[in-house]
mmCIF file of C-alpha atoms in Angstrom:
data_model
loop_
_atom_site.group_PDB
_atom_site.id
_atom_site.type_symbol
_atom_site.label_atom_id
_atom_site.label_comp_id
_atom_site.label_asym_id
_atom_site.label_seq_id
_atom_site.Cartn_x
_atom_site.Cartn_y
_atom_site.Cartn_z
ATOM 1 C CA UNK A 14 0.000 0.000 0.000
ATOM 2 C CA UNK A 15 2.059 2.535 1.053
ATOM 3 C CA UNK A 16 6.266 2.923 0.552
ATOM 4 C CA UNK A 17 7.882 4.611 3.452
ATOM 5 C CA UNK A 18 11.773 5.191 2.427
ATOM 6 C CA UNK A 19 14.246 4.039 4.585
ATOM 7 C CA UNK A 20 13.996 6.056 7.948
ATOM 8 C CA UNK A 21 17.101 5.223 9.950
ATOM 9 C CA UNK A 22 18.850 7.497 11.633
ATOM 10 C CA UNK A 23 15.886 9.921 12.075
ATOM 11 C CA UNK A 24 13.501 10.509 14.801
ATOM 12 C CA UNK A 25 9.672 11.554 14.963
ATOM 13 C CA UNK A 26 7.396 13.120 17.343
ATOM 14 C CA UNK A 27 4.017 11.269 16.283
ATOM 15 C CA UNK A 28 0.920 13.323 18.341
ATOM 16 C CA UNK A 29 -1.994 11.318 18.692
ATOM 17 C CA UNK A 30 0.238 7.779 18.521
ATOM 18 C CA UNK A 31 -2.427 5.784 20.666
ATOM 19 C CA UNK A 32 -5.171 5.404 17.616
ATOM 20 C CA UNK A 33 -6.226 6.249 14.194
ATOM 21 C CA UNK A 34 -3.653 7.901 12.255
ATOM 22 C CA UNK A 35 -0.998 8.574 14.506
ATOM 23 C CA UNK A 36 -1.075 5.025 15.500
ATOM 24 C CA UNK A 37 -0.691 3.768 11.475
ATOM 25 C CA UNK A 38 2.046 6.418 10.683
ATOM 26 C CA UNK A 39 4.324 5.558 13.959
ATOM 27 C CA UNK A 40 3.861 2.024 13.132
ATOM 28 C CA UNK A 41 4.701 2.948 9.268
ATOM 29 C CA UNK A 42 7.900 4.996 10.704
ATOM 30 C CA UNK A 43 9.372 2.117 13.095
ATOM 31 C CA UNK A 44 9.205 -0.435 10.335
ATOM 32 C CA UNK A 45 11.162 1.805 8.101
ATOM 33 C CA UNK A 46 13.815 2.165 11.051
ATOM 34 C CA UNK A 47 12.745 5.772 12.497
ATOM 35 C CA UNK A 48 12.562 6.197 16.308
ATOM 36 C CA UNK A 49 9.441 7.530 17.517
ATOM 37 C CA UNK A 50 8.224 9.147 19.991
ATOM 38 C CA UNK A 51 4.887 8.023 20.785
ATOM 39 C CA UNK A 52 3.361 11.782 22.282
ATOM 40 C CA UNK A 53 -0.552 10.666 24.067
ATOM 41 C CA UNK A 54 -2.689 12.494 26.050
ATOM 42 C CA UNK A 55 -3.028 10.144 28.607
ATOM 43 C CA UNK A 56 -0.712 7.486 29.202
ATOM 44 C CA UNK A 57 -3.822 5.104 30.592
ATOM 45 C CA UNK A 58 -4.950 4.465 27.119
ATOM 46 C CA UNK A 59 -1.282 4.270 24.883
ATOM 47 C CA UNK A 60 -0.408 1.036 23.546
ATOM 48 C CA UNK A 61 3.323 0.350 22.093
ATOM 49 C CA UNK A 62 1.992 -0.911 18.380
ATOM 50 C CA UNK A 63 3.993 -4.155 17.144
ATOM 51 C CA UNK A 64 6.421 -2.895 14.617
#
């Protein structure tokens, strides 16, 4: 579907990580080798997504 370029070496600040979009694109990110930073509202609700 969709072609992320390799990411390695950079790192992202993904609001809204815990669901819907922000949750696809960090997941997207860390498979392309990207460290994320997973930024959520509450930390109750914010799941690590399996890369």
């Amino acid at each position: 579907m969709y072609q992320v370029p390799d990411q390695t070496g950079r790192r992202f600040v993904v609001t809204g990580a815990n669901s819907g979009t922000g949750r696809e694109a960090t997941r997207w990110l860390a498979a392309a080798g990207a460290e994320v930073v997973m930024a959520v509202r509450c930390t109750r609700w914010s799941t690590t997504p399996a890369s």
